[in-house]
Coordinates of C-alpha atoms in Angstrom, one line a residue:
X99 CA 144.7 8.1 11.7
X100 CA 143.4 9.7 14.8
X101 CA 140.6 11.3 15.6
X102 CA 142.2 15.0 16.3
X103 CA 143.9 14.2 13.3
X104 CA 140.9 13.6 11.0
X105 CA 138.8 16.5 12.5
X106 CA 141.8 18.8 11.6
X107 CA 142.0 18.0 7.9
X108 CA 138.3 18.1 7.8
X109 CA 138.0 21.2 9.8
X110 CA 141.0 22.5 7.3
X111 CA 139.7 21.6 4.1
X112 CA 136.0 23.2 5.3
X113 CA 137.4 26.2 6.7
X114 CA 138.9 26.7 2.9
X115 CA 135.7 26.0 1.7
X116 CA 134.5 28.9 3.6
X117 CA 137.1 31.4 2.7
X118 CA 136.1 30.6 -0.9
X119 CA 132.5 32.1 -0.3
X120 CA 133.5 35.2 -0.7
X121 CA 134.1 34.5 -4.6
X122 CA 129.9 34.5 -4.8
X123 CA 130.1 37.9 -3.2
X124 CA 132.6 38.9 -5.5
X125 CA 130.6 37.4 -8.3
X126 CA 127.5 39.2 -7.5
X127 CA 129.1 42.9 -6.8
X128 CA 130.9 42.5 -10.2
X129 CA 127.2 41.2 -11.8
X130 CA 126.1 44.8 -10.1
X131 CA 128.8 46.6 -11.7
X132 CA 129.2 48.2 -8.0
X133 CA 128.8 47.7 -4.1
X134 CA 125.6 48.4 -3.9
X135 CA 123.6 47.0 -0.8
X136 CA 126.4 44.4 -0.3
X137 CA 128.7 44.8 2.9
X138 CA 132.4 44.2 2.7
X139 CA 132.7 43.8 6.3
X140 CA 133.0 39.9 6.4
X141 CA 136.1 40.7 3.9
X142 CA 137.7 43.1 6.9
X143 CA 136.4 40.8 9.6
X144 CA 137.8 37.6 8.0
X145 CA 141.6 39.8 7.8
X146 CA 141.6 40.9 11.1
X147 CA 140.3 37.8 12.2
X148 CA 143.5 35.8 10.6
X149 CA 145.7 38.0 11.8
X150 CA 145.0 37.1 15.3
X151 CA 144.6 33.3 14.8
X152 CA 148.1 33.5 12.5
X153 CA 149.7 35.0 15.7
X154 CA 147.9 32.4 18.3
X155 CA 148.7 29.6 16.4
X156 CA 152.3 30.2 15.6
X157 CA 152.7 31.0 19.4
X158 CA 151.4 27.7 20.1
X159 CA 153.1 26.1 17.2
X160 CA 150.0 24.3 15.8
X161 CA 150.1 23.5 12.1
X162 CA 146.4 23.0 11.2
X163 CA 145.6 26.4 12.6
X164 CA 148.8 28.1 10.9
X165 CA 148.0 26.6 7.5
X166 CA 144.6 27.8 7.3
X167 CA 145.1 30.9 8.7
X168 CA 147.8 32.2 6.4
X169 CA 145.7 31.0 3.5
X170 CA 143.0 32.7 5.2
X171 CA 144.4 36.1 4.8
X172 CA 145.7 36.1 1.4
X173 CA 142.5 35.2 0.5
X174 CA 140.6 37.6 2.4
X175 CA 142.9 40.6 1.7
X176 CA 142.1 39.3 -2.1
X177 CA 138.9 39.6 -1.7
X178 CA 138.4 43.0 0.2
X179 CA 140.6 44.8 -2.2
X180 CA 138.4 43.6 -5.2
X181 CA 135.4 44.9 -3.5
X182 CA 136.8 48.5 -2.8
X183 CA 137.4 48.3 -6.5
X184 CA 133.8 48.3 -6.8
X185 CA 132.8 50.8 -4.3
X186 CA 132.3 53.8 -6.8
X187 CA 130.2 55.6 -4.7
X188 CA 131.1 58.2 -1.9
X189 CA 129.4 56.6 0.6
X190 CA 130.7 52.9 0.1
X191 CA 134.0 54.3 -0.4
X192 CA 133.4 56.0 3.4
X193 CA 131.8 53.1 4.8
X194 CA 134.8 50.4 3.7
X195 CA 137.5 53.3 4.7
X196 CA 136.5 53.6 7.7
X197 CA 135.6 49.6 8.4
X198 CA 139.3 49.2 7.1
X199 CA 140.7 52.0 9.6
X200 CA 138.6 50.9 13.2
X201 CA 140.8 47.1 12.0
X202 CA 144.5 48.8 11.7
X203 CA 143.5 50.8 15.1
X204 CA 142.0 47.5 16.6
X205 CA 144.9 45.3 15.3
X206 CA 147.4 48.3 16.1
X207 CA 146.1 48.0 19.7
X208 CA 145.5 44.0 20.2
X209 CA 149.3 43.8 19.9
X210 CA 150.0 46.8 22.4
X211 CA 147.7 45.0 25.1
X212 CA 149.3 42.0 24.2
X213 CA 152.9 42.9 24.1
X214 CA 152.1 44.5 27.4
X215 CA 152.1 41.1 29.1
X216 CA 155.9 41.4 28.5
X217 CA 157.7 37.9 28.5
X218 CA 154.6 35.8 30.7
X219 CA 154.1 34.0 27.6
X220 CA 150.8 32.3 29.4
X221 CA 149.5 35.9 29.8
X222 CA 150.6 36.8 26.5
X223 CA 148.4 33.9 25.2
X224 CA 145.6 34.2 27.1
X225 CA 144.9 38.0 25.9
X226 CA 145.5 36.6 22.4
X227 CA 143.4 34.1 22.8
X228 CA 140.3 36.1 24.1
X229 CA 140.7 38.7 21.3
X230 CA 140.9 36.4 18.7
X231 CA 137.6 34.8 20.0
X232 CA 136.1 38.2 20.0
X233 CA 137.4 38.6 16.2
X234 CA 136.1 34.6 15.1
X235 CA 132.9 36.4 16.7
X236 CA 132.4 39.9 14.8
X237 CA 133.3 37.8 11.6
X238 CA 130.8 35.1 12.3
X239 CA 128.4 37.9 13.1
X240 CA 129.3 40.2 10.1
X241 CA 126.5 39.2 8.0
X242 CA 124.2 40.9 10.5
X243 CA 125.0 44.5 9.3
X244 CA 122.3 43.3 6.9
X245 CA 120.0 42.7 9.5
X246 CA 118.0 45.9 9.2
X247 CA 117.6 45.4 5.6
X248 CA 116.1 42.1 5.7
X249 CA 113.3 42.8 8.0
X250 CA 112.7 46.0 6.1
X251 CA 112.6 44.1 2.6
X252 CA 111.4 40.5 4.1
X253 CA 113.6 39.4 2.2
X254 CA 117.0 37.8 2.7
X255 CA 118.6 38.5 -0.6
X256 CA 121.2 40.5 1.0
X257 CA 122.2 37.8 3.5
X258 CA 125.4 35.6 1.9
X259 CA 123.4 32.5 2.7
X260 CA 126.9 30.2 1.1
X261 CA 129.4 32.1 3.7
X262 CA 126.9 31.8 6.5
X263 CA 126.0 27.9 5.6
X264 CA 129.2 27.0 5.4
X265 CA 130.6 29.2 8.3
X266 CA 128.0 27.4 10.8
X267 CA 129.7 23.5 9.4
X268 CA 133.1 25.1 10.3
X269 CA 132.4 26.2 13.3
X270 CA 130.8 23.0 14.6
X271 CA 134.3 20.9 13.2
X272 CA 136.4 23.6 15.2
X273 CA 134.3 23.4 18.2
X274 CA 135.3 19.8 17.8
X275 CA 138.7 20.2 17.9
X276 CA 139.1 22.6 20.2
X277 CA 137.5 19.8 22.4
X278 CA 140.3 17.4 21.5
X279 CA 143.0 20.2 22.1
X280 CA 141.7 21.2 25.1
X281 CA 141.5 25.2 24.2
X282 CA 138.9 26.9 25.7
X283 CA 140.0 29.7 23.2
X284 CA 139.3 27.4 19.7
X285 CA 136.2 26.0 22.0
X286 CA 134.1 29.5 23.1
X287 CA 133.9 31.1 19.7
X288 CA 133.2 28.7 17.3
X289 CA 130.5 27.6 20.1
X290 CA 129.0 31.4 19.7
X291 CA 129.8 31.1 16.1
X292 CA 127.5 28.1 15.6
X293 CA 125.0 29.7 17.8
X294 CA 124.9 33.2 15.2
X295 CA 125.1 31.3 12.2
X296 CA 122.5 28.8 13.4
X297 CA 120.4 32.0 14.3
X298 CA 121.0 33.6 10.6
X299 CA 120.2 30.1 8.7
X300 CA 117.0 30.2 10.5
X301 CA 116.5 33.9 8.7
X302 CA 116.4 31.9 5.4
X303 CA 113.2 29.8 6.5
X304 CA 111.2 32.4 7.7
X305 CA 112.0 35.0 4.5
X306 CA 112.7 34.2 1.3
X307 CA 115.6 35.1 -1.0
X308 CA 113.4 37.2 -3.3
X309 CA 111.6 40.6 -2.0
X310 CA 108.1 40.1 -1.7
X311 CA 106.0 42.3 -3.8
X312 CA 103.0 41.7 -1.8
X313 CA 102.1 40.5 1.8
X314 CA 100.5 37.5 3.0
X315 CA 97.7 39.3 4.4
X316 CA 97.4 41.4 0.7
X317 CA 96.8 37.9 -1.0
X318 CA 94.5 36.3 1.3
X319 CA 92.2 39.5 0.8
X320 CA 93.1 39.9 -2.8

């Protein structure tokens, strides 16, 4: 077995590992009854995301990258339509509306621009391949909506710290291959992807899953 070979089905087989964090999610928002604090924007991220990749990789006929791709929105779609289901308040219903409508509009005019290249199939794959870096990106970075909230609360119990764990292993593998392949579009997101997850694991050493209920400075005076 070669080595592009072997990095494939690991970077395959982790890259479905990843997909499946967002049964956690799921878990937890069902636990809640509703939404709540939790984003669904990894769910729309991760479609739009799949989308893209699913058209790259059939234009450049690579089966790895189709496999995991079509499975990869199935699942994601899954996913984001069992969250709406527990949006039950106006404002997440808003929120995951409009999240949904910015992707059709985004996706709507990714294959305008792209389809404007007309038959330069290099040109056609080129655009494709910068937007779906840009979309491997905003997924990777998804989490971040949370940002706010986590400094507020010092607390990172709002972070998905399986989908972010797991999304920073995947995008080391796919950096890999995209080595091996030779495709600076598989190489320059999943290198910024390893950089933002990286930079989000690091969130989870310096606050911890629970919200504090007093501060540091409150106990040593205490």
């Amino acid at each position: 077995m070669s080595l592009k070979t072997a990095i494939s089905i690991s970077a395959t087989a982790s890259t479905l590992v990843q997909f499946l964090t967002g049964v956690p999610i799921c878990s937890r928002v069902r636990r809640q009854g509703e939404a709540g604090d939790v984003s669904g924007l990894p769910f729309v991220m991760g479609c739009v995301g799949c989308l893209v990749w699913l058209k790259y990789s059939l234009m450049i006929d690579d089966p790895a990258m189709i496999l995991i791709n079509s499975t990869g929105l199935f699942l994601q779609l899954f996913f984001l339509l069992f969250f709406y289901s527990f949006c039950l308040g106006a404002k997440s219903l808003s929120v995951v509306r409009y999240q949904v409508g910015g992707a059709i509009i985004a996706l709507m005019s990714v294959m305008v621009f792209v389809d404007m290249a007309g038959e330069d199939e290099s040109v056609r794959l080129q655009r494709l391949g910068c937007i779906g870096a840009m979309a491997s990106i905003g997924f990777t970075a998804a989490p971040l909506v949370s940002l706010r909230d986590v400094f507020r609360t010092r607390s990172t119990a709002s972070l998905p710290l399986p989908m972010i764990a797991v999304t920073f292993l995947v995008m080391v593998q796919w950096y890999a291959y995209g080595c091996l392949i030779g495709d600076r579009f598989v190489q320059i997101p999943n290198l910024v992807g390893m950089i933002v997850s990286g930079l989000q694991l690091l969130l989870f050493i310096v606050f911890p899953r629970k919200k504090r209920t007093t501060t540091p400075f409150q106990i040593q005076n205490a």
